[in-house]
Amino acid sequence: MTRTHRYALAGLVCGALVVPLTLGSASAAPDEGGGTQATAATGAVPAAAPAPQAPAWQLLHSENFSRPLDPNRTPWTRETYNQPFDTIMEDNGKWYRNDYGPAWDTAFNSFATYRKEFKVGDGGWLTASLSARDWNKDGQIEKPPSITNGRAGGRTVAQLKVPDHTGGAIFRPTQALPDQYRIEYRLKTLDFGGKRNGTIDYGNRINGYSKDGCKTQHPWGEGSDSPGWEGDASAPYCEWQDVRAGRYGYNGFHYLSIVDFANPAPRNNHFWHYRRKVLMDSFAQHPDRVGTGTGGRVCNSGTNTYYDYKDSSFNTVNMWISGLPNWNPGRGGLAGNSQWFMTSCSGGVAEQQLSSAAELQPELMPNQDYVFAIERDATGYTLEASGNFARAGQKTLRFHRPFIVDNKPIWHYNVKASEYDGRFNNTLTQNDYNGSATWPNQWPAGSAYPDSFVIGDLYTNVYEGSASLTDIKMYVPRTAKK
């Protein structure tokens, strides 16, 4: 019998304020090889209070990938899930089993996952982390992802290649980040979907995906009551939600994200919707997903006016924060945090409506590149994106968001227990078709959530393509000891 599809929105109906940084209110990039100085967008926008003074930064680490990556040729090892991060939406999490039932175990065990990590940079301060799927469990990875040396635009780069959407490839810090920091890098090329020359069908690919075979979210669907499939975990692989077209057709890339635990590695996409603090990402929707709607909106920071996502090249930049989750998503739904998007068009006010802050121009790359940065200071996080954006031209967009505004927090913002008093603690509850569970103390007093950054393709059931980047830099406050 076909289920009645009810799309479960994991969202908190409230707002969150952000303060845009301007030349007069904060120091922007560091003066030791950092990004360009921030400029205020033109046009009338809502007034915002001055942002706090940002720290003066000093360079701690810098990596330009001139040295060989993975010189020892680290082997792939099979993931056993003996040490899962949590029991919720980790790859083998209870949430899926409680929703889909015993058939989900069969789907999950139909393939094997392999992982590979190697250190990069001075003292091994960076880690490259990859994940791949062995479809028939014969010990051979059919389409392994890779992170290798290369050149682009006259620069040495790291090349990230994910030839199948079930793979993942990221950079992360080897150790948790300090209390205050600035992370930045240069993106030289990007090919994870979006249009080229006005079409998503290019290079024998559709929205960045190869045209070979089926490509679905199996075995981590959007939830049994979400559209795009029948919600039956016993269905063949090709009958799960399609990532290449249809209601859940999209590609993407994490330009730079801050997550709430150490040693992140690629996992299923739903896991990450409960683990991120702040982020900048690409969300290249297929026209089927946009449908008759707008697909969201994009800010032209040159005029501070919005235009419809459907009128863009789909190569946009989302700059946003994660808020509190829906603590009881309901049957057939998923656990996930509320999402608040920041643009200069809103004067830096974070809004629940999907709103991109800018639109990239991949055709200009690698001769022109984009710089992405995130800072954490004593008061909050700053997100920054610089480059030659479509319609707006050369811009540096910076938005500072305090940890708590009007009793609305950035999820798991505290890297030390002393930064938080427990006021947002709650129990995550699941009452589903095939089981129930509760996970108490999701943010208790005395807890701490170390920051880690992630660059690349985090997801092991969606996203496919390639990118290259260079000059990953880490700064700390000038008074801090190296």
PDB file of C-alpha atoms in Angstrom, residues 176-435:
ATOM      1  CA  ALA A 176      40.012  20.502  17.394  1.00  0.00           C
ATOM      2  CA  LEU A 177      40.182  24.235  16.737  1.00  0.00           C
ATOM      3  CA  PRO A 178      41.095  26.706  19.505  1.00  0.00           C
ATOM      4  CA  ASP A 179      38.558  28.980  21.205  1.00  0.00           C
ATOM      5  CA  GLN A 180      39.223  31.774  18.710  1.00  0.00           C
ATOM      6  CA  TYR A 181      40.455  31.362  15.168  1.00  0.00           C
ATOM      7  CA  ARG A 182      40.121  32.305  11.520  1.00  0.00           C
ATOM      8  CA  ILE A 183      40.081  29.600   8.811  1.00  0.00           C
ATOM      9  CA  GLU A 184      40.311  30.617   5.157  1.00  0.00           C
ATOM     10  CA  TYR A 185      41.218  29.155   1.768  1.00  0.00           C
ATOM     11  CA  ARG A 186      41.043  29.825  -1.977  1.00  0.00           C
ATOM     12  CA  LEU A 187      38.654  27.849  -4.153  1.00  0.00           C
ATOM     13  CA  LYS A 188      40.221  27.580  -7.617  1.00  0.00           C
ATOM     14  CA  THR A 189      37.693  25.409  -9.480  1.00  0.00           C
ATOM     15  CA  LEU A 190      34.256  23.973  -8.706  1.00  0.00           C
ATOM     16  CA  ASP A 191      32.197  21.428 -10.656  1.00  0.00           C
ATOM     17  CA  PHE A 192      29.555  20.016  -8.317  1.00  0.00           C
ATOM     18  CA  GLY A 193      26.492  20.852 -10.375  1.00  0.00           C
ATOM     19  CA  GLY A 194      24.827  24.034 -11.534  1.00  0.00           C
ATOM     20  CA  LYS A 195      24.591  25.365 -15.071  1.00  0.00           C
ATOM     21  CA  ARG A 196      27.338  25.885 -17.601  1.00  0.00           C
ATOM     22  CA  ASN A 197      26.494  28.058 -20.601  1.00  0.00           C
ATOM     23  CA  GLY A 198      22.881  28.127 -19.485  1.00  0.00           C
ATOM     24  CA  THR A 199      22.260  24.382 -19.085  1.00  0.00           C
ATOM     25  CA  ILE A 200      22.699  21.686 -16.436  1.00  0.00           C
ATOM     26  CA  ASP A 201      23.326  19.114 -19.208  1.00  0.00           C
ATOM     27  CA  TYR A 202      27.006  19.443 -20.093  1.00  0.00           C
ATOM     28  CA  GLY A 203      30.108  17.247 -20.340  1.00  0.00           C
ATOM     29  CA  ASN A 204      27.931  14.126 -20.645  1.00  0.00           C
ATOM     30  CA  ARG A 205      26.629  14.852 -17.143  1.00  0.00           C
ATOM     31  CA  ILE A 206      23.398  16.130 -15.636  1.00  0.00           C
ATOM     32  CA  ASN A 207      23.780  18.737 -12.882  1.00  0.00           C
ATOM     33  CA  GLY A 208      27.305  17.456 -12.346  1.00  0.00           C
ATOM     34  CA  TYR A 209      26.311  13.766 -12.112  1.00  0.00           C
ATOM     35  CA  SER A 210      27.359  11.115 -14.588  1.00  0.00           C
ATOM     36  CA  LYS A 211      24.532   9.696 -16.695  1.00  0.00           C
ATOM     37  CA  ASP A 212      25.426   6.076 -15.924  1.00  0.00           C
ATOM     38  CA  GLY A 213      22.883   3.925 -14.111  1.00  0.00           C
ATOM     39  CA  CYS A 214      20.654   4.992 -11.217  1.00  0.00           C
ATOM     40  CA  LYS A 215      21.680   7.426  -8.497  1.00  0.00           C
ATOM     41  CA  THR A 216      19.562   7.476  -5.343  1.00  0.00           C
ATOM     42  CA  GLN A 217      19.841   8.276  -1.638  1.00  0.00           C
ATOM     43  CA  HIS A 218      19.683   4.566  -0.706  1.00  0.00           C
ATOM     44  CA  PRO A 219      19.832   3.517   2.113  1.00  0.00           C
ATOM     45  CA  TRP A 220      19.411   6.886   3.844  1.00  0.00           C
ATOM     46  CA  GLY A 221      16.210   8.252   2.364  1.00  0.00           C
ATOM     47  CA  GLU A 222      14.585  11.522   3.345  1.00  0.00           C
ATOM     48  CA  GLY A 223      12.127   9.689   5.589  1.00  0.00           C
ATOM     49  CA  SER A 224       9.353   7.270   4.759  1.00  0.00           C
ATOM     50  CA  ASP A 225       6.697  10.002   4.564  1.00  0.00           C
ATOM     51  CA  SER A 226       8.686  12.391   2.367  1.00  0.00           C
ATOM     52  CA  PRO A 227       7.919  12.761  -1.356  1.00  0.00           C
ATOM     53  CA  GLY A 228       9.908  11.237  -4.194  1.00  0.00           C
ATOM     54  CA  TRP A 229       9.399   7.572  -3.325  1.00  0.00           C
ATOM     55  CA  GLU A 230       7.032   5.056  -1.715  1.00  0.00           C
ATOM     56  CA  GLY A 231       8.816   5.033   1.635  1.00  0.00           C
ATOM     57  CA  ASP A 232       9.475   1.295   1.456  1.00  0.00           C
ATOM     58  CA  ALA A 233      13.003   0.284   2.486  1.00  0.00           C
ATOM     59  CA  SER A 234      12.641  -3.074   0.737  1.00  0.00           C
ATOM     60  CA  ALA A 235      12.368  -1.314  -2.630  1.00  0.00           C
ATOM     61  CA  PRO A 236      15.212  -1.882  -5.120  1.00  0.00           C
ATOM     62  CA  TYR A 237      18.016   0.656  -5.147  1.00  0.00           C
ATOM     63  CA  CYS A 238      16.691   2.501  -8.198  1.00  0.00           C
ATOM     64  CA  GLU A 239      13.291   3.115  -6.574  1.00  0.00           C
ATOM     65  CA  TRP A 240      14.664   5.220  -3.720  1.00  0.00           C
ATOM     66  CA  GLN A 241      14.743   9.022  -4.005  1.00  0.00           C
ATOM     67  CA  ASP A 242      16.650  10.083  -7.128  1.00  0.00           C
ATOM     68  CA  VAL A 243      19.466  12.589  -6.533  1.00  0.00           C
ATOM     69  CA  ARG A 244      20.003  13.381 -10.225  1.00  0.00           C
ATOM     70  CA  ALA A 245      16.442  14.554 -11.001  1.00  0.00           C
ATOM     71  CA  GLY A 246      12.980  14.697  -9.463  1.00  0.00           C
ATOM     72  CA  ARG A 247      11.808  16.139  -6.150  1.00  0.00           C
ATOM     73  CA  TYR A 248      15.159  15.419  -4.475  1.00  0.00           C
ATOM     74  CA  GLY A 249      17.421  16.131  -7.414  1.00  0.00           C
ATOM     75  CA  TYR A 250      20.308  18.330  -6.300  1.00  0.00           C
ATOM     76  CA  ASN A 251      24.081  18.527  -6.130  1.00  0.00           C
ATOM     77  CA  GLY A 252      26.284  20.616  -3.868  1.00  0.00           C
ATOM     78  CA  PHE A 253      29.518  21.342  -2.053  1.00  0.00           C
ATOM     79  CA  HIS A 254      30.466  22.582   1.412  1.00  0.00           C
ATOM     80  CA  TYR A 255      32.641  25.637   0.881  1.00  0.00           C
ATOM     81  CA  LEU A 256      33.359  25.794   4.608  1.00  0.00           C
ATOM     82  CA  SER A 257      31.441  24.426   7.592  1.00  0.00           C
ATOM     83  CA  ILE A 258      31.964  24.315  11.339  1.00  0.00           C
ATOM     84  CA  VAL A 259      30.700  21.112  12.965  1.00  0.00           C
ATOM     85  CA  ASP A 260      30.296  20.157  16.610  1.00  0.00           C
ATOM     86  CA  PHE A 261      32.680  17.221  17.074  1.00  0.00           C
ATOM     87  CA  ALA A 262      36.282  16.246  16.488  1.00  0.00           C
ATOM     88  CA  ASN A 263      37.613  14.131  13.621  1.00  0.00           C
ATOM     89  CA  PRO A 264      34.708  14.484  11.165  1.00  0.00           C
ATOM     90  CA  ALA A 265      34.595  12.092   8.219  1.00  0.00           C
ATOM     91  CA  PRO A 266      32.127  11.769   5.310  1.00  0.00           C
ATOM     92  CA  ARG A 267      28.770  10.286   6.314  1.00  0.00           C
ATOM     93  CA  ASN A 268      25.189  10.274   5.070  1.00  0.00           C
ATOM     94  CA  ASN A 269      23.687  13.708   4.477  1.00  0.00           C
ATOM     95  CA  HIS A 270      21.002  13.502   7.194  1.00  0.00           C
ATOM     96  CA  PHE A 271      23.630  12.983   9.896  1.00  0.00           C
ATOM     97  CA  TRP A 272      25.159  16.348   9.058  1.00  0.00           C
ATOM     98  CA  HIS A 273      21.852  18.213   9.386  1.00  0.00           C
ATOM     99  CA  TYR A 274      22.123  17.644  13.144  1.00  0.00           C
ATOM    100  CA  ARG A 275      25.847  18.303  13.536  1.00  0.00           C
ATOM    101  CA  ARG A 276      26.600  21.682  11.945  1.00  0.00           C
ATOM    102  CA  LYS A 277      26.985  25.014  13.733  1.00  0.00           C
ATOM    103  CA  VAL A 278      27.584  27.532  10.927  1.00  0.00           C
ATOM    104  CA  LEU A 279      28.340  26.977   7.263  1.00  0.00           C
ATOM    105  CA  MET A 280      28.657  28.197   3.700  1.00  0.00           C
ATOM    106  CA  ASP A 281      27.577  25.793   0.986  1.00  0.00           C
ATOM    107  CA  SER A 282      26.379  25.294  -2.571  1.00  0.00           C
ATOM    108  CA  PHE A 283      22.926  23.814  -3.220  1.00  0.00           C
ATOM    109  CA  ALA A 284      22.582  23.148  -6.945  1.00  0.00           C
ATOM    110  CA  GLN A 285      18.928  22.185  -7.335  1.00  0.00           C
ATOM    111  CA  HIS A 286      17.622  20.316 -10.342  1.00  0.00           C
ATOM    112  CA  PRO A 287      14.765  22.154 -12.133  1.00  0.00           C
ATOM    113  CA  ASP A 288      12.473  19.256 -11.083  1.00  0.00           C
ATOM    114  CA  ARG A 289      13.051  20.216  -7.466  1.00  0.00           C
ATOM    115  CA  VAL A 290      12.420  23.895  -8.171  1.00  0.00           C
ATOM    116  CA  GLY A 291       9.229  22.933  -9.996  1.00  0.00           C
ATOM    117  CA  THR A 292       6.778  25.800 -10.484  1.00  0.00           C
ATOM    118  CA  GLY A 293       8.201  27.736  -7.534  1.00  0.00           C
ATOM    119  CA  THR A 294      11.148  30.080  -7.254  1.00  0.00           C
ATOM    120  CA  GLY A 295      13.673  27.659  -5.748  1.00  0.00           C
ATOM    121  CA  GLY A 296      14.433  30.294  -3.125  1.00  0.00           C
ATOM    122  CA  ARG A 297      16.039  33.647  -3.748  1.00  0.00           C
ATOM    123  CA  VAL A 298      19.486  35.098  -4.385  1.00  0.00           C
ATOM    124  CA  CYS A 299      20.752  38.473  -3.180  1.00  0.00           C
ATOM    125  CA  ASN A 300      22.401  40.842  -5.608  1.00  0.00           C
ATOM    126  CA  SER A 301      24.699  42.565  -3.111  1.00  0.00           C
ATOM    127  CA  GLY A 302      25.398  45.328  -5.622  1.00  0.00           C
ATOM    128  CA  THR A 303      21.824  46.593  -5.383  1.00  0.00           C
ATOM    129  CA  ASN A 304      20.661  44.691  -2.269  1.00  0.00           C
ATOM    130  CA  THR A 305      17.692  43.274  -4.137  1.00  0.00           C
ATOM    131  CA  TYR A 306      16.638  39.649  -4.457  1.00  0.00           C
ATOM    132  CA  TYR A 307      16.092  37.663  -7.627  1.00  0.00           C
ATOM    133  CA  ASP A 308      14.666  34.160  -7.964  1.00  0.00           C
ATOM    134  CA  TYR A 309      16.994  31.194  -7.704  1.00  0.00           C
ATOM    135  CA  LYS A 310      15.362  29.766 -10.848  1.00  0.00           C
ATOM    136  CA  ASP A 311      16.809  32.768 -12.744  1.00  0.00           C
ATOM    137  CA  SER A 312      20.363  32.048 -11.574  1.00  0.00           C
ATOM    138  CA  SER A 313      22.995  29.620 -12.825  1.00  0.00           C
ATOM    139  CA  PHE A 314      22.340  27.498  -9.688  1.00  0.00           C
ATOM    140  CA  ASN A 315      25.954  28.162  -8.567  1.00  0.00           C
ATOM    141  CA  THR A 316      25.016  30.105  -5.463  1.00  0.00           C
ATOM    142  CA  VAL A 317      26.550  30.683  -2.024  1.00  0.00           C
ATOM    143  CA  ASN A 318      24.456  30.082   1.073  1.00  0.00           C
ATOM    144  CA  MET A 319      25.802  31.709   4.256  1.00  0.00           C
ATOM    145  CA  TRP A 320      23.863  30.439   7.239  1.00  0.00           C
ATOM    146  CA  ILE A 321      23.617  29.202  10.802  1.00  0.00           C
ATOM    147  CA  SER A 322      21.988  26.182  12.457  1.00  0.00           C
ATOM    148  CA  GLY A 323      19.481  26.874  15.222  1.00  0.00           C
ATOM    149  CA  LEU A 324      17.598  24.623  17.606  1.00  0.00           C
ATOM    150  CA  PRO A 325      16.087  21.439  16.165  1.00  0.00           C
ATOM    151  CA  ASN A 326      12.533  20.215  16.098  1.00  0.00           C
ATOM    152  CA  TRP A 327      12.699  17.968  19.150  1.00  0.00           C
ATOM    153  CA  ASN A 328       9.888  15.675  17.934  1.00  0.00           C
ATOM    154  CA  PRO A 329       9.786  15.566  14.114  1.00  0.00           C
ATOM    155  CA  GLY A 330       6.953  13.029  13.924  1.00  0.00           C
ATOM    156  CA  ARG A 331       6.499   9.802  11.982  1.00  0.00           C
ATOM    157  CA  GLY A 332       8.299   9.431   8.710  1.00  0.00           C
ATOM    158  CA  GLY A 333      10.379  12.552   9.327  1.00  0.00           C
ATOM    159  CA  LEU A 334      14.007  13.281  10.163  1.00  0.00           C
ATOM    160  CA  ALA A 335      15.956  14.930  12.948  1.00  0.00           C
ATOM    161  CA  GLY A 336      17.479  18.214  11.838  1.00  0.00           C
ATOM    162  CA  ASN A 337      18.242  21.753  12.932  1.00  0.00           C
ATOM    163  CA  SER A 338      16.415  24.895  11.923  1.00  0.00           C
ATOM    164  CA  GLN A 339      18.204  26.866   9.224  1.00  0.00           C
ATOM    165  CA  TRP A 340      18.690  30.654   9.047  1.00  0.00           C
ATOM    166  CA  PHE A 341      20.195  32.374   6.002  1.00  0.00           C
ATOM    167  CA  MET A 342      22.142  35.641   5.991  1.00  0.00           C
ATOM    168  CA  THR A 343      22.410  38.107   3.102  1.00  0.00           C
ATOM    169  CA  SER A 344      23.169  41.786   2.649  1.00  0.00           C
ATOM    170  CA  CYS A 345      19.653  42.164   1.209  1.00  0.00           C
ATOM    171  CA  SER A 346      18.215  41.502   4.680  1.00  0.00           C
ATOM    172  CA  GLY A 347      20.727  43.806   6.349  1.00  0.00           C
ATOM    173  CA  GLY A 348      22.332  40.762   7.932  1.00  0.00           C
ATOM    174  CA  VAL A 349      19.142  39.470   9.546  1.00  0.00           C
ATOM    175  CA  ALA A 350      19.021  35.666   9.406  1.00  0.00           C
ATOM    176  CA  GLU A 351      15.813  34.437   7.861  1.00  0.00           C
ATOM    177  CA  GLN A 352      14.260  30.990   7.604  1.00  0.00           C
ATOM    178  CA  GLN A 353      13.517  31.444   3.902  1.00  0.00           C
ATOM    179  CA  LEU A 354      16.142  29.855   1.660  1.00  0.00           C
ATOM    180  CA  SER A 355      18.246  32.846   0.575  1.00  0.00           C
ATOM    181  CA  SER A 356      21.636  32.764  -1.140  1.00  0.00           C
ATOM    182  CA  ALA A 357      24.055  35.595  -0.404  1.00  0.00           C
ATOM    183  CA  ALA A 358      25.760  35.515  -3.814  1.00  0.00           C
ATOM    184  CA  GLU A 359      26.167  33.667  -7.099  1.00  0.00           C
ATOM    185  CA  LEU A 360      29.504  32.288  -8.234  1.00  0.00           C
ATOM    186  CA  GLN A 361      30.788  32.435 -11.808  1.00  0.00           C
ATOM    187  CA  PRO A 362      32.581  29.099 -12.373  1.00  0.00           C
ATOM    188  CA  GLU A 363      33.407  30.104 -15.941  1.00  0.00           C
ATOM    189  CA  LEU A 364      35.881  32.673 -14.532  1.00  0.00           C
ATOM    190  CA  MET A 365      37.764  30.027 -12.585  1.00  0.00           C
ATOM    191  CA  PRO A 366      40.639  29.224 -12.161  1.00  0.00           C
ATOM    192  CA  ASN A 367      41.962  32.561 -13.404  1.00  0.00           C
ATOM    193  CA  GLN A 368      39.740  34.192 -10.802  1.00  0.00           C
ATOM    194  CA  ASP A 369      39.064  32.442  -7.543  1.00  0.00           C
ATOM    195  CA  TYR A 370      36.935  32.784  -4.422  1.00  0.00           C
ATOM    196  CA  VAL A 371      38.061  33.097  -0.810  1.00  0.00           C
ATOM    197  CA  PHE A 372      35.957  31.613   1.973  1.00  0.00           C
ATOM    198  CA  ALA A 373      36.597  32.207   5.665  1.00  0.00           C
ATOM    199  CA  ILE A 374      34.994  31.622   9.061  1.00  0.00           C
ATOM    200  CA  GLU A 375      36.070  33.272  12.286  1.00  0.00           C
ATOM    201  CA  ARG A 376      35.191  32.519  15.890  1.00  0.00           C
ATOM    202  CA  ASP A 377      35.843  35.207  18.485  1.00  0.00           C
ATOM    203  CA  ALA A 378      34.692  35.674  22.078  1.00  0.00           C
ATOM    204  CA  THR A 379      31.215  36.785  21.000  1.00  0.00           C
ATOM    205  CA  GLY A 380      30.196  34.715  17.976  1.00  0.00           C
ATOM    206  CA  TYR A 381      30.972  33.573  14.449  1.00  0.00           C
ATOM    207  CA  THR A 382      31.754  35.581  11.311  1.00  0.00           C
ATOM    208  CA  LEU A 383      31.173  34.145   7.830  1.00  0.00           C
ATOM    209  CA  GLU A 384      32.997  35.688   4.879  1.00  0.00           C
ATOM    210  CA  ALA A 385      32.974  35.121   1.108  1.00  0.00           C
ATOM    211  CA  SER A 386      35.027  37.138  -1.408  1.00  0.00           C
ATOM    212  CA  GLY A 387      35.209  37.165  -5.188  1.00  0.00           C
ATOM    213  CA  ASN A 388      33.709  38.286  -8.457  1.00  0.00           C
ATOM    214  CA  PHE A 389      30.022  37.443  -8.023  1.00  0.00           C
ATOM    215  CA  ALA A 390      27.421  37.381 -10.788  1.00  0.00           C
ATOM    216  CA  ARG A 391      25.470  40.666 -11.128  1.00  0.00           C
ATOM    217  CA  ALA A 392      27.311  42.224  -8.160  1.00  0.00           C
ATOM    218  CA  GLY A 393      30.970  42.159  -9.228  1.00  0.00           C
ATOM    219  CA  GLN A 394      33.918  42.033  -6.837  1.00  0.00           C
ATOM    220  CA  LYS A 395      32.676  41.883  -3.241  1.00  0.00           C
ATOM    221  CA  THR A 396      33.601  40.702   0.215  1.00  0.00           C
ATOM    222  CA  LEU A 397      30.530  39.693   2.203  1.00  0.00           C
ATOM    223  CA  ARG A 398      30.899  39.390   5.987  1.00  0.00           C
ATOM    224  CA  PHE A 399      28.249  38.571   8.552  1.00  0.00           C
ATOM    225  CA  HIS A 400      28.784  38.302  12.298  1.00  0.00           C
ATOM    226  CA  ARG A 401      26.275  36.417  14.414  1.00  0.00           C
ATOM    227  CA  PRO A 402      26.545  36.385  18.216  1.00  0.00           C
ATOM    228  CA  PHE A 403      26.225  33.027  19.935  1.00  0.00           C
ATOM    229  CA  ILE A 404      22.784  33.949  21.336  1.00  0.00           C
ATOM    230  CA  VAL A 405      20.382  36.633  20.110  1.00  0.00           C
ATOM    231  CA  ASP A 406      16.998  37.131  21.816  1.00  0.00           C
ATOM    232  CA  ASN A 407      17.391  33.718  23.486  1.00  0.00           C
ATOM    233  CA  LYS A 408      17.931  32.048  20.097  1.00  0.00           C
ATOM    234  CA  PRO A 409      21.291  30.253  19.903  1.00  0.00           C
ATOM    235  CA  ILE A 410      23.668  28.951  17.304  1.00  0.00           C
ATOM    236  CA  TRP A 411      23.471  25.189  17.788  1.00  0.00           C
ATOM    237  CA  HIS A 412      26.131  23.774  20.145  1.00  0.00           C
ATOM    238  CA  TYR A 413      28.142  26.995  19.967  1.00  0.00           C
ATOM    239  CA  ASN A 414      30.043  26.359  23.212  1.00  0.00           C
ATOM    240  CA  VAL A 415      33.493  24.855  22.803  1.00  0.00           C
ATOM    241  CA  LYS A 416      33.951  25.033  26.589  1.00  0.00           C
ATOM    242  CA  ALA A 417      31.470  24.131  29.326  1.00  0.00           C
ATOM    243  CA  SER A 418      31.941  27.546  30.923  1.00  0.00           C
ATOM    244  CA  GLU A 419      30.457  29.263  27.843  1.00  0.00           C
ATOM    245  CA  TYR A 420      26.978  27.794  28.350  1.00  0.00           C
ATOM    246  CA  ASP A 421      24.478  27.420  31.208  1.00  0.00           C
ATOM    247  CA  GLY A 422      22.273  24.574  29.963  1.00  0.00           C
ATOM    248  CA  ARG A 423      19.206  26.680  29.123  1.00  0.00           C
ATOM    249  CA  PHE A 424      18.591  25.039  25.735  1.00  0.00           C
ATOM    250  CA  ASN A 425      18.828  21.420  26.869  1.00  0.00           C
ATOM    251  CA  ASN A 426      16.079  19.095  25.705  1.00  0.00           C
ATOM    252  CA  THR A 427      15.227  15.527  24.687  1.00  0.00           C
ATOM    253  CA  LEU A 428      15.107  14.413  21.059  1.00  0.00           C
ATOM    254  CA  THR A 429      12.120  12.091  20.636  1.00  0.00           C
ATOM    255  CA  GLN A 430      11.196   9.677  17.862  1.00  0.00           C
ATOM    256  CA  ASN A 431       7.848   7.887  17.671  1.00  0.00           C
ATOM    257  CA  ASP A 432       7.918   6.158  14.330  1.00  0.00           C
ATOM    258  CA  TYR A 433       6.337   3.374  12.285  1.00  0.00           C
ATOM    259  CA  ASN A 434       8.729   0.657  13.433  1.00  0.00           C
ATOM    260  CA  GLY A 435      10.023   1.851  16.778  1.00  0.00           C
TER     261      GLY A 435
END
